[in-house]
Amino acid sequence: MIEIKKGMTKKEIEEYIDHVLNQMSLEEKVNQMKGKRFLFKVIEDRGVGKRTYDGAGSKRFNIPSFEFTDGPRGVVIQGSTCFPVSMARGASWDLDLEERIGNVIGRETRAHGGNLYGGVCINLLRHPAWGRAQETYGEDPFLIGEFGAALTRGVQKHNVMATAKHYAANSIEKARFKVNVKMDERTLREVYLPHFKRCIDEGCATIMSAYNKVRGKYCGHNDYLLRKILKGEWGFKGFVHSDWMDGVKDTVGGVTGGLDVEMPRAKYYKYKKIKRALDQGEITEDMINDAARRVMRTILNYTTREDTQKYGQDLIGCKEHYKIALEAAEKSMVLIKNDNKILPLDKNKIKKLAIFGKYANVKNVGDYGSSNVSVKEVSTPLKGIKNYLGDSIEIISSNGKDPVRAKEIAKEAEVSVIVVGLNWRDEGEYIKELRIGGDRDNLSLHDKDIELIKAVASENENCIVVLIGGSAITMEEWKEQVPAILMAWYSGVEGGNALAKILFGDVNPGGKLPFTIPKDPKDLPYFDKNAEEIEYGYYHGYTLFDKNRYEPAFPFGFGLSYTTFSYSDLQVEVKDDKVIGTIDVKNIGKVAGDEVVQLYIGFEQSQIDRPVKLLKGFTRINLKPNETKNIKIEVPKKNLSWYNPESKSWEIEQIEYTLYMGGSSRIDDLLSIQFHL
Ligand code: BGC
């Protein structure tokens, strides 16, 4: 008989489970298929902020429970490091950084006693009004897939099981419990699933099913998504757990659909209900065995590995982790406008600086729902600037509620910084009982904020708008009236310190937008936060703008720097199973800076309906003044394929393709070259 011990091989684990399943009663098997906590406990804990939530495990067979905690802004249990939201991190385009954030999250999860991290949120941003936009990384399947994979790598290094969620097509918040999302096969395969596949290929241990329906079936019951695609075609060996507020609707639907674990407690996966369904022949014992095996296998795979370090409480929110939060905030901010190079500010030339806006000096780190990492102290913009400047410059702050007073202050100051945008009331997970979150009705700023910007800008030409939010904010009403705009996101516990360093030029901003900002919301796909049913089309974001030749206010992949980069000598090579793009990037400005080099593949010659171009590679580099780097990005040929619904397979067209490389998705920012495979 095999004993559970550290360092078990996969084969030994399967043999142990064979033995266990032979011995287990039906009730013991069913115990593997549920969380153990009551929902009222979860609500009382205000989400999952106080403790981990356990499930499965077996004392008799020595199998540990899973211990769930949430994210993605960090670990949601009190005291943890609060990072910039995922959307901000997506704007860093820095996968190494995301993996290091994953490392911190993995460590802090373990230090809190957890081993299952529910924070790899990779739903696609189809429309910026989506309330939980901040929890994902952007609008592009390739970008979010790479980020989800990086976070997974980091977290799982610490023997924590990662969860990719919410599978699938979850991108309307208020309607999430009921909406039926319709889409054709190509849209499903090419737009809404590739990022999940990417995380599974990275070894992501578990999946959380979404609340919504896809093609008429709840995702937790969706045998096509769960059994056929995830477990069948992709060969996923881990377990699927439900989302928490009735993510399972009935016993037979869940079990036959391929949902292994009901969370956070059993409502439909109770022993008696499962037994009845079995007796009536509506489910089979094989289904129960498979679910129990998946859960035990995954837990044992992770809990029997040797740890490479100790996970003491001193790790939680430690200095080293805060440093990474600071780096993430610095790397994620996107400079959207900088006329006359008004930024960076020269602290030796300013005597008086005014800072306005309702978010100038309040804690505003994002949503109050399940992603809420509650921290007591954060570096607000005002605190960050004061911390940076000390007493060297007079700082006047005002919440800006009174625009007349704001004008008076602005008149006296050399520079005005206005911090406006959104908070957890405007966007976030929608929890009716707590009256929080939901989708946005309007993509612009609140009227009061616009009034404030216009008032201040009319008196002070050195006016910098700092935007707080988790998704696209339209700016047409006021953007021409101010010289500088910086997208600062919900920037985490160190956000204000990062902002100050950027405003005064210690850090050169290098973030790029992970979504398209429209001039007019009418250019976006149809969105209805109360929809019972909605059709998701093949195009959204930059692929829709490209196809319809709409001009965005600011394109996907766009962001300015305090320096300038020039691109030259684009070349393409097709070798074995890959396409390789190379290009010279030179820093032609006066300061060092980071640039995000992007690679797109164009399908203009396609025989079928395909996007004009798609992101297929990127890298973030640093260049000193005058330095040139030859950048090489490889694209596996298989990443050029499309899903043919007739043959039910991925196919590669034999056509002339275009390879684009440059600094944003805008055609003027890219060099291009043709190639054949
Ligand atoms: C959210 C999930 C979260 C879960 C547990 C749900 O309502 O949709 O994202 O993981 O709660 O906190």
XYZ file of C-alpha atoms and ligand atoms in Angstrom:
689
model
C 0.000 0.000 0.000
C 1.378 3.431 -0.975
C 1.580 6.033 1.750
C 1.167 9.734 1.204
C 4.578 11.321 1.385
C 6.477 14.316 0.054
C 7.806 14.028 -3.462
C 5.228 11.512 -4.729
C 5.308 10.947 -8.467
C 2.193 11.457 -10.580
C 1.976 7.715 -11.026
C 2.121 7.092 -7.300
C -0.609 9.644 -6.734
C -2.890 7.959 -9.298
C -2.234 4.576 -7.694
C -3.028 5.966 -4.287
C -6.278 7.411 -5.604
C -7.177 4.041 -7.210
C -6.801 2.520 -3.784
C -8.761 5.304 -2.063
C -11.642 5.185 -4.531
C -11.910 1.428 -3.977
C -12.307 1.972 -0.259
C -14.427 5.102 -0.191
C -18.161 5.075 0.386
C -20.301 7.106 -1.977
C -20.728 9.698 0.741
C -16.982 10.054 1.145
C -16.604 10.560 -2.590
C -19.325 13.185 -2.614
C -17.474 14.953 0.193
C -14.696 15.646 -2.307
C -17.127 17.588 -4.443
C -17.976 20.516 -2.214
C -16.801 23.429 -0.157
C -17.538 23.291 3.539
C -18.665 26.820 4.396
C -22.042 28.473 4.511
C -22.639 31.420 2.260
C -23.816 33.612 5.150
C -20.354 33.193 6.674
C -18.872 34.498 3.460
C -21.162 37.524 3.431
C -20.489 38.142 7.112
C -16.778 38.082 6.301
C -17.463 40.760 3.672
C -16.450 38.637 0.749
C -13.559 36.394 1.553
C -11.459 38.910 3.427
C -11.000 37.210 6.763
C -9.981 33.627 6.216
C -9.460 30.868 3.720
C -12.429 28.702 2.713
C -11.941 24.998 2.745
C -13.362 21.984 0.990
C -12.766 18.351 0.030
C -9.972 16.463 1.832
C -10.309 13.258 3.820
C -8.998 12.542 7.315
C -9.395 8.782 6.837
C -7.186 8.813 3.766
C -4.853 11.561 4.875
C -5.799 13.927 2.073
C -5.565 17.623 2.974
C -8.408 20.031 2.233
C -8.106 22.765 -0.286
C -8.012 26.209 1.296
C -9.360 28.880 -1.029
C -8.511 32.550 -1.095
C -9.340 35.183 -3.657
C -7.700 37.901 -5.783
C -6.530 39.226 -8.262
C -5.362 42.490 -6.664
C -3.268 40.437 -4.257
C -4.503 38.006 -1.607
C -7.804 39.276 -0.209
C -7.115 38.298 3.398
C -6.293 41.288 5.582
C -2.732 42.506 5.734
C -1.721 41.262 2.287
C 0.092 43.340 -0.303
C -2.333 45.336 -2.422
C -1.107 45.529 -6.006
C -2.359 47.694 -8.827
C -5.414 46.016 -10.369
C -4.897 43.487 -13.151
C -5.862 45.983 -15.858
C -3.039 48.232 -14.697
C -0.663 45.291 -14.743
C -1.834 44.479 -18.278
C -0.798 48.032 -19.168
C 2.744 47.261 -18.000
C 3.077 44.627 -20.739
C 5.713 43.148 -18.445
C 5.340 39.395 -18.018
C 8.391 39.022 -15.825
C 6.871 41.517 -13.399
C 3.524 39.684 -13.443
C 5.281 36.434 -12.616
C 7.021 38.136 -9.697
C 3.642 39.460 -8.538
C 2.431 35.870 -8.763
C 5.366 34.884 -6.570
C 4.328 37.350 -3.888
C 0.724 36.188 -4.100
C 1.797 32.550 -3.872
C 3.912 33.270 -0.798
C 1.237 35.316 0.939
C -1.423 32.702 0.146
C 0.705 30.077 1.866
C 1.520 32.366 4.786
C -2.237 32.789 5.334
C -2.666 29.016 5.306
C -4.155 28.875 1.805
C -3.334 26.547 -1.068
C -5.930 27.497 -3.715
C -5.801 30.965 -5.259
C -8.901 32.141 -7.117
C -7.342 35.188 -8.698
C -6.311 34.424 -12.269
C -9.163 36.412 -13.778
C -8.847 36.339 -17.553
C -12.220 37.279 -18.942
C -11.979 39.295 -22.097
C -12.820 42.985 -21.975
C -15.414 43.067 -24.725
C -16.784 46.438 -23.662
C -15.209 48.950 -21.244
C -18.476 49.403 -19.315
C -18.034 45.923 -17.805
C -18.051 46.401 -14.027
C -15.224 43.969 -13.363
C -12.979 45.219 -16.155
C -10.278 46.023 -13.578
C -9.941 42.337 -12.677
C -8.728 41.322 -16.126
C -5.783 42.382 -18.257
C -7.267 43.890 -21.379
C -9.217 43.393 -24.568
C -6.891 41.067 -26.447
C -6.935 37.260 -26.015
C -3.192 36.933 -26.617
C -2.294 39.620 -24.072
C -4.577 38.284 -21.354
C -3.519 34.705 -22.028
C 0.149 35.594 -21.570
C -0.577 37.548 -18.383
C -2.785 34.801 -16.949
C -0.025 32.293 -17.688
C 2.615 34.498 -16.009
C 0.508 34.904 -12.857
C -0.163 31.157 -12.830
C 3.566 30.397 -13.070
C 4.385 32.673 -10.168
C 1.602 31.499 -7.866
C 2.027 27.791 -8.524
C 5.760 27.879 -7.810
C 4.727 28.008 -4.161
C 2.637 24.855 -4.317
C -0.538 26.892 -4.512
C -3.168 25.756 -6.998
C -4.196 28.610 -9.277
C -7.734 29.104 -10.562
C -8.418 30.645 -13.957
C -11.859 32.258 -14.008
C -14.635 32.825 -14.988
C -14.932 30.182 -17.680
C -16.327 31.526 -20.019
C -17.620 34.673 -21.739
C -18.263 36.478 -18.462
C -18.142 40.182 -19.260
C -21.378 41.815 -18.185
C -21.594 42.215 -14.434
C -25.155 43.074 -13.495
C -26.649 40.417 -15.740
C -24.055 37.794 -14.832
C -26.473 35.444 -13.066
C -28.901 35.203 -15.952
C -27.518 36.420 -19.268
C -27.332 33.959 -22.137
C -24.319 34.731 -24.297
C -24.695 33.601 -27.873
C -21.818 33.405 -30.289
C -20.740 31.405 -33.275
C -18.078 28.725 -33.090
C -15.236 30.824 -34.486
C -15.929 33.621 -32.021
C -15.912 31.157 -29.144
C -12.741 29.395 -30.235
C -10.730 32.356 -31.522
C -11.826 35.180 -29.218
C -13.304 33.937 -25.910
C -11.384 30.720 -25.184
C -7.725 31.014 -26.282
C -6.601 32.697 -23.042
C -8.114 29.882 -20.973
C -6.353 27.330 -23.145
C -3.109 29.276 -22.672
C -3.396 29.031 -18.862
C -4.257 25.330 -19.014
C -1.181 24.765 -21.193
C 0.825 26.581 -18.513
C -0.396 23.995 -16.009
C -3.102 26.020 -14.236
C -4.507 23.579 -11.664
C -8.160 24.564 -11.509
C -10.919 26.409 -13.325
C -13.853 28.378 -11.915
C -16.973 28.237 -14.031
C -18.834 31.471 -14.770
C -22.376 32.304 -13.649
C -23.707 33.234 -17.069
C -25.011 30.955 -19.781
C -23.194 30.274 -23.011
C -25.468 29.193 -25.854
C -28.383 28.502 -23.543
C -26.579 26.528 -20.833
C -25.214 27.804 -17.533
C -21.430 27.616 -17.621
C -21.429 25.381 -14.534
C -23.618 22.915 -16.438
C -22.060 23.397 -19.801
C -20.874 19.987 -20.975
C -19.665 21.493 -24.264
C -17.344 23.925 -22.479
C -16.381 21.686 -19.564
C -16.401 18.129 -20.809
C -15.870 18.432 -24.521
C -13.458 21.332 -24.823
C -11.712 21.753 -21.446
C -11.396 18.173 -20.263
C -11.611 16.514 -23.672
C -9.833 18.535 -26.335
C -7.467 20.411 -24.004
C -6.725 17.410 -21.807
C -7.288 19.314 -18.531
C -6.601 17.020 -15.582
C -7.449 19.383 -12.706
C -10.855 20.221 -11.247
C -13.559 22.722 -12.035
C -15.229 24.570 -9.157
C -18.325 26.696 -9.340
C -18.641 30.399 -8.799
C -20.087 31.138 -5.379
C -23.552 32.576 -5.515
C -25.511 29.680 -6.949
C -23.083 28.809 -9.707
C -24.772 25.402 -9.767
C -28.520 25.276 -10.411
C -29.279 21.595 -9.947
C -27.531 18.348 -9.148
C -27.940 16.594 -12.475
C -27.066 19.690 -14.542
C -23.831 20.244 -12.610
C -22.648 16.643 -12.500
C -23.462 15.793 -16.111
C -22.079 19.161 -17.228
C -18.660 18.355 -15.756
C -18.627 20.659 -12.719
C -16.517 18.854 -10.102
C -16.917 20.997 -6.977
C -19.782 23.139 -5.728
C -18.572 26.218 -3.824
C -18.590 27.499 -1.175
C -20.875 24.787 0.274
C -23.124 22.043 -1.018
C -26.613 23.010 -1.997
C -27.027 20.623 -4.895
C -23.989 18.435 -4.308
C -25.371 17.044 -1.056
C -24.964 13.326 -0.553
C -28.713 12.668 -0.560
C -29.297 14.586 -3.782
C -26.400 12.904 -5.574
C -27.543 9.481 -4.328
C -31.068 10.104 -5.606
C -29.805 11.197 -9.028
C -27.605 8.079 -9.174
C -30.457 5.779 -8.169
C -32.629 7.309 -10.856
C -29.922 6.801 -13.459
C -29.589 10.525 -14.205
C -25.890 10.539 -13.398
C -23.346 7.729 -13.274
C -20.885 6.505 -10.664
C -18.105 7.095 -13.194
C -18.934 10.795 -13.136
C -18.618 10.869 -9.349
C -15.384 8.876 -9.412
C -13.941 11.183 -12.045
C -14.825 14.331 -10.080
C -13.452 12.904 -6.803
C -10.300 11.729 -8.571
C -9.692 15.135 -10.133
C -10.021 16.896 -6.797
C -7.819 14.463 -4.845
C -5.246 14.297 -7.631
C -4.894 18.057 -7.811
C -4.668 18.538 -4.057
C -2.108 15.746 -3.710
C -0.105 17.012 -6.668
C 0.397 20.288 -4.868
C 0.510 19.308 -1.210
C 3.026 16.492 -1.644
C 5.598 18.663 -3.423
C 8.631 19.761 -1.454
C 8.548 23.422 -0.477
C 11.525 25.485 -1.475
C 11.046 27.922 1.375
C 9.147 28.547 4.630
C 5.972 30.586 4.590
C 5.974 32.520 7.868
C 3.494 35.271 8.700
C 6.303 37.800 8.386
C 6.003 37.487 4.614
C 2.528 39.017 4.593
C 2.727 42.611 3.417
C 6.505 42.696 3.932
C 8.849 45.383 2.604
C 10.123 43.248 -0.234
C 6.555 42.669 -1.442
C 5.699 46.385 -1.203
C 8.688 47.100 -3.428
C 7.152 44.972 -6.159
C 3.824 46.759 -5.684
C 5.685 50.045 -6.201
C 7.427 48.746 -9.315
C 4.083 47.563 -10.688
C 2.489 50.969 -10.117
C 5.428 52.725 -11.784
C 5.416 50.421 -14.779
C 1.685 50.428 -15.366
C 0.846 54.125 -15.591
C 0.162 55.290 -19.146
C 1.052 58.766 -20.348
C -1.768 59.591 -22.737
C -1.038 63.210 -23.550
C 1.964 65.462 -22.927
C 1.789 68.625 -25.027
C 4.808 70.889 -24.982
C 6.536 68.275 -22.845
C 4.932 69.797 -19.774
C 5.859 66.601 -17.960
C 8.088 65.736 -16.217
C 7.875 68.641 -13.800
C 11.057 70.315 -12.644
C 10.909 70.632 -8.891
C 13.493 73.383 -8.915
C 11.277 75.600 -11.027
C 8.056 75.266 -9.052
C 7.192 77.111 -5.877
C 3.551 76.247 -5.550
C 1.693 73.144 -6.705
C -2.051 72.657 -6.423
C -3.642 69.238 -6.265
C -7.371 68.864 -6.801
C -10.019 66.212 -7.029
C -11.965 63.820 -4.900
C -9.331 61.109 -5.244
C -6.366 63.355 -4.451
C -6.212 62.133 -0.901
C -8.474 59.142 -0.336
C -7.829 55.443 -0.386
C -9.121 54.288 -3.763
C -7.545 50.992 -4.745
C -10.458 49.429 -6.604
C -13.492 47.244 -6.221
C -15.127 46.286 -2.910
C -16.314 42.877 -4.068
C -14.453 39.585 -4.015
C -11.240 41.211 -5.276
C -10.988 43.638 -2.381
C -7.553 43.552 -0.789
C -8.233 45.734 2.187
C -5.268 47.694 3.410
C -5.323 50.233 6.184
C -2.765 52.669 4.834
C -2.133 53.503 1.217
C 0.027 56.089 -0.455
C -2.561 58.471 -1.970
C -1.526 60.945 -4.702
C -1.228 63.769 -2.169
C 0.731 61.682 0.314
C 2.995 60.429 -2.462
C 3.744 63.936 -3.719
C 4.363 65.251 -0.199
C 6.572 62.299 0.554
C 8.540 62.975 -2.609
C 8.893 66.759 -2.249
C 9.221 67.129 1.487
C 8.997 70.848 2.281
C 10.682 72.043 -0.886
C 7.472 73.192 -2.618
C 4.251 74.594 -1.224
C 1.393 72.193 -1.862
C -2.221 73.305 -1.764
C -4.820 70.581 -1.896
C -8.533 70.765 -2.482
C -11.165 68.119 -3.124
C -12.410 70.413 -5.884
C -16.055 70.338 -4.866
C -16.255 74.086 -5.236
C -15.073 75.009 -8.761
C -14.986 78.741 -7.943
C -12.544 78.151 -5.100
C -10.626 75.719 -7.306
C -10.157 78.477 -9.881
C -8.739 80.801 -7.250
C -6.271 78.179 -6.092
C -5.309 77.263 -9.663
C -4.567 80.898 -10.455
C -1.964 81.072 -7.704
C -0.150 77.826 -8.459
C 2.377 77.194 -11.219
C 1.108 73.665 -11.726
C -2.267 72.016 -11.130
C -2.707 68.276 -10.765
C -6.318 67.046 -10.935
C -7.003 63.522 -9.700
C -10.394 62.322 -10.908
C -12.069 59.178 -12.170
C -13.951 56.287 -10.692
C -14.282 54.244 -7.543
C -15.974 51.091 -6.223
C -19.390 52.703 -6.490
C -18.945 53.290 -10.217
C -17.535 49.910 -11.189
C -16.818 46.561 -9.598
C -18.387 43.277 -8.658
C -22.128 43.849 -8.316
C -23.379 42.744 -4.927
C -26.945 43.868 -4.523
C -27.084 43.285 -0.752
C -24.034 45.474 -0.158
C -25.084 47.992 -2.844
C -21.693 47.971 -4.496
C -20.280 47.777 -7.975
C -21.948 47.005 -11.253
C -21.356 48.088 -14.830
C -20.884 51.684 -15.898
C -23.743 53.503 -17.600
C -21.481 56.143 -18.957
C -17.891 55.931 -20.159
C -17.019 59.541 -19.477
C -16.068 61.194 -16.210
C -18.735 62.436 -13.825
C -20.062 65.892 -14.744
C -18.604 67.415 -11.570
C -15.131 66.188 -12.512
C -15.428 67.602 -16.013
C -16.552 70.900 -14.549
C -13.538 70.889 -12.235
C -11.114 70.137 -15.075
C -12.552 72.952 -17.175
C -12.504 75.391 -14.272
C -8.894 74.668 -13.339
C -7.717 74.552 -16.958
C -9.248 77.972 -17.621
C -6.978 79.503 -14.970
C -3.850 77.430 -15.215
C -2.229 76.241 -18.413
C 0.032 73.768 -16.625
C -2.752 71.406 -15.861
C -2.232 67.645 -15.503
C -5.181 65.279 -15.308
C -4.533 62.015 -13.469
C -7.220 59.434 -14.173
C -8.202 56.722 -11.708
C -10.198 53.739 -12.981
C -10.053 50.194 -14.225
C -11.025 50.588 -17.845
C -11.466 53.051 -20.705
C -12.662 56.547 -19.844
C -13.755 58.768 -22.740
C -12.241 62.243 -22.740
C -13.588 64.068 -25.757
C -15.408 66.788 -23.737
C -12.229 68.060 -22.106
C -9.072 66.489 -23.534
C -8.183 69.466 -25.756
C -8.287 71.820 -22.795
C -5.449 70.243 -20.833
C -1.852 69.634 -21.925
C -1.238 66.403 -19.999
C -3.192 63.254 -19.136
C -1.873 60.281 -17.191
C -3.840 57.063 -16.723
C -2.904 56.004 -13.189
C -5.459 53.191 -12.614
C -6.230 51.840 -9.157
C -2.566 51.700 -8.433
C -2.358 49.773 -5.178
C -0.738 50.456 -1.852
C 2.249 52.344 -3.307
C 0.329 54.200 -6.024
C 0.897 57.757 -4.772
C 4.646 57.239 -4.451
C 4.798 55.895 -8.001
C 2.743 58.817 -9.285
C 5.074 61.371 -7.703
C 8.132 59.709 -9.207
C 6.516 59.822 -12.637
C 5.315 63.422 -12.375
C 8.797 64.600 -11.421
C 10.670 62.406 -13.880
C 12.450 59.953 -11.557
C 10.517 57.310 -13.428
C 9.842 57.577 -17.142
C 6.360 56.174 -17.874
C 6.327 53.181 -20.210
C 2.865 51.662 -19.821
C 0.645 51.193 -22.882
C -3.115 50.911 -23.082
C -4.390 47.308 -22.967
C -7.620 48.458 -24.636
C -8.945 50.915 -27.179
C -10.328 54.232 -25.954
C -13.100 55.331 -28.317
C -13.985 58.869 -29.230
C -17.612 57.889 -29.271
C -19.009 54.904 -27.331
C -21.256 54.235 -30.326
C -18.217 52.713 -32.042
C -18.126 49.920 -29.442
C -20.085 46.651 -29.558
C -23.612 46.605 -28.193
C -23.718 46.364 -24.393
C -26.709 45.972 -22.099
C -26.075 45.512 -18.395
C -29.541 44.026 -17.916
C -29.475 41.720 -20.937
C -31.310 38.410 -20.750
C -29.577 37.425 -23.949
C -26.806 38.951 -26.033
C -24.896 38.024 -29.159
C -21.121 38.381 -28.910
C -19.726 39.116 -32.351
C -16.348 38.152 -33.754
C -15.067 41.739 -33.557
C -14.542 44.043 -30.603
C -11.761 46.398 -29.428
C -9.056 47.150 -31.971
C -10.162 44.403 -34.346
C -13.554 46.153 -34.654
C -11.968 49.579 -35.061
C -9.557 48.225 -37.704
C -12.324 46.471 -39.611
C -14.683 49.438 -39.638
C -11.878 51.951 -40.080
C -13.015 53.851 -37.006
C -10.514 56.227 -35.538
C -10.118 55.733 -31.803
C -9.307 58.534 -29.385
C -6.329 56.467 -28.230
C -5.503 53.107 -29.770
C -4.767 49.741 -28.174
C -1.079 49.521 -27.303
C -0.630 53.295 -27.155
C 1.336 55.207 -24.527
C 3.817 58.098 -24.538
C 7.208 58.400 -22.879
C 9.507 61.236 -21.800
C 11.775 60.091 -24.605
C 11.211 59.114 -28.251
C 11.878 55.783 -29.922
C 12.571 55.245 -33.579
C 12.043 51.968 -35.399
C 13.974 50.766 -38.457
C 15.129 47.760 -40.433
C 12.183 45.418 -39.971
C 12.905 41.894 -41.161
C 11.009 38.660 -41.216
C 12.270 35.107 -41.320
C 10.195 31.944 -41.590
C 12.005 29.071 -39.988
C 10.822 25.580 -39.056
C 7.648 26.021 -37.041
C 7.921 29.751 -36.437
C 7.906 33.229 -37.910
C 10.554 35.590 -36.549
C 10.296 39.360 -36.693
C 13.352 41.518 -35.962
C 13.601 45.267 -35.762
C 15.995 47.953 -34.552
C 14.639 50.213 -31.841
C 16.582 53.344 -30.946
C 16.109 55.807 -28.114
C 16.497 59.160 -29.893
C 15.590 61.306 -26.902
C 17.502 62.597 -23.934
C 16.475 60.247 -21.134
C 16.409 56.510 -20.644
C 13.049 54.850 -21.030
C 11.042 51.675 -21.457
C 9.333 50.824 -24.735
C 6.790 48.083 -25.384
C 7.600 46.611 -28.783
C 4.516 44.992 -30.293
C 4.200 42.469 -33.095
C 0.995 42.045 -35.078
C 0.195 39.668 -37.916
C -1.995 40.964 -40.743
C -4.481 38.799 -42.610
C -5.475 41.251 -45.355
C -5.163 38.595 -48.077
C -7.264 36.015 -46.288
C -9.897 34.088 -48.203
C -12.189 34.213 -45.206
C -13.377 36.934 -42.834
C -10.440 37.640 -40.530
C -9.234 40.621 -38.494
C -7.039 43.152 -40.285
C -4.341 42.281 -37.768
C -3.877 40.536 -34.424
C -1.356 40.946 -31.618
C 0.942 37.913 -31.616
C 3.961 39.019 -29.601
C 5.382 41.801 -27.427
C 8.299 42.651 -25.217
C 9.118 45.516 -22.872
C 12.637 46.858 -23.213
C 14.744 49.577 -21.654
C 16.939 51.879 -23.737
C 19.423 54.505 -22.676
C 19.670 57.715 -24.716
C 21.162 56.908 -28.144
C 21.089 53.198 -27.481
C 19.787 50.859 -30.189
C 18.590 47.319 -29.596
C 17.835 44.706 -32.180
C 14.586 43.148 -30.999
C 13.552 39.689 -32.023
C 10.080 38.276 -31.435
C 9.096 34.744 -32.406
C 5.603 33.631 -33.316
C 4.843 29.907 -33.537
C 3.214 29.196 -36.921
C 0.298 27.544 -35.195
C -0.605 30.933 -33.688
C -1.543 32.105 -37.185
C -4.309 29.540 -37.521
C -8.075 30.073 -37.592
C -10.771 27.721 -36.399
C -12.654 26.126 -39.257
C -16.090 25.203 -37.893
C -16.756 22.912 -40.883
C -13.714 20.707 -40.376
C -13.800 21.395 -36.608
C -10.092 22.044 -36.623
C -7.471 24.793 -36.519
C -6.160 25.559 -40.006
C -3.327 27.640 -41.389
C -4.015 29.541 -44.582
C -1.406 29.525 -47.339
C -1.583 33.238 -48.123
C 0.594 36.284 -48.042
C 0.679 37.582 -44.474
C 1.887 40.920 -43.137
C 4.143 41.209 -40.129
C 3.933 44.511 -38.297
C 6.236 45.719 -35.529
C 6.189 48.988 -33.663
C 5.049 50.952 -30.659
C 1.221 50.734 -30.816
C -1.571 49.133 -32.829
C -2.014 52.310 -34.895
C -0.862 51.733 -38.438
C 1.296 54.899 -38.383
C 3.194 53.513 -35.409
C 4.096 50.254 -37.169
C 6.519 49.122 -39.851
C 5.339 46.259 -42.023
C 6.684 43.525 -44.252
C 5.050 40.680 -46.210
C 5.827 36.973 -45.900
C 4.629 33.515 -46.880
C 4.822 30.476 -44.667
C -17.000 35.997 -7.745
C -15.715 35.201 -7.920
C -15.054 34.965 -6.586
C -16.046 34.298 -5.642
C -15.482 34.024 -4.270
C -17.884 35.345 -6.714
O -19.051 36.070 -6.521
O -17.665 36.080 -8.982
O -14.855 35.889 -8.776
O -13.917 34.167 -6.743
O -17.185 35.143 -5.511
O -15.127 35.183 -3.623
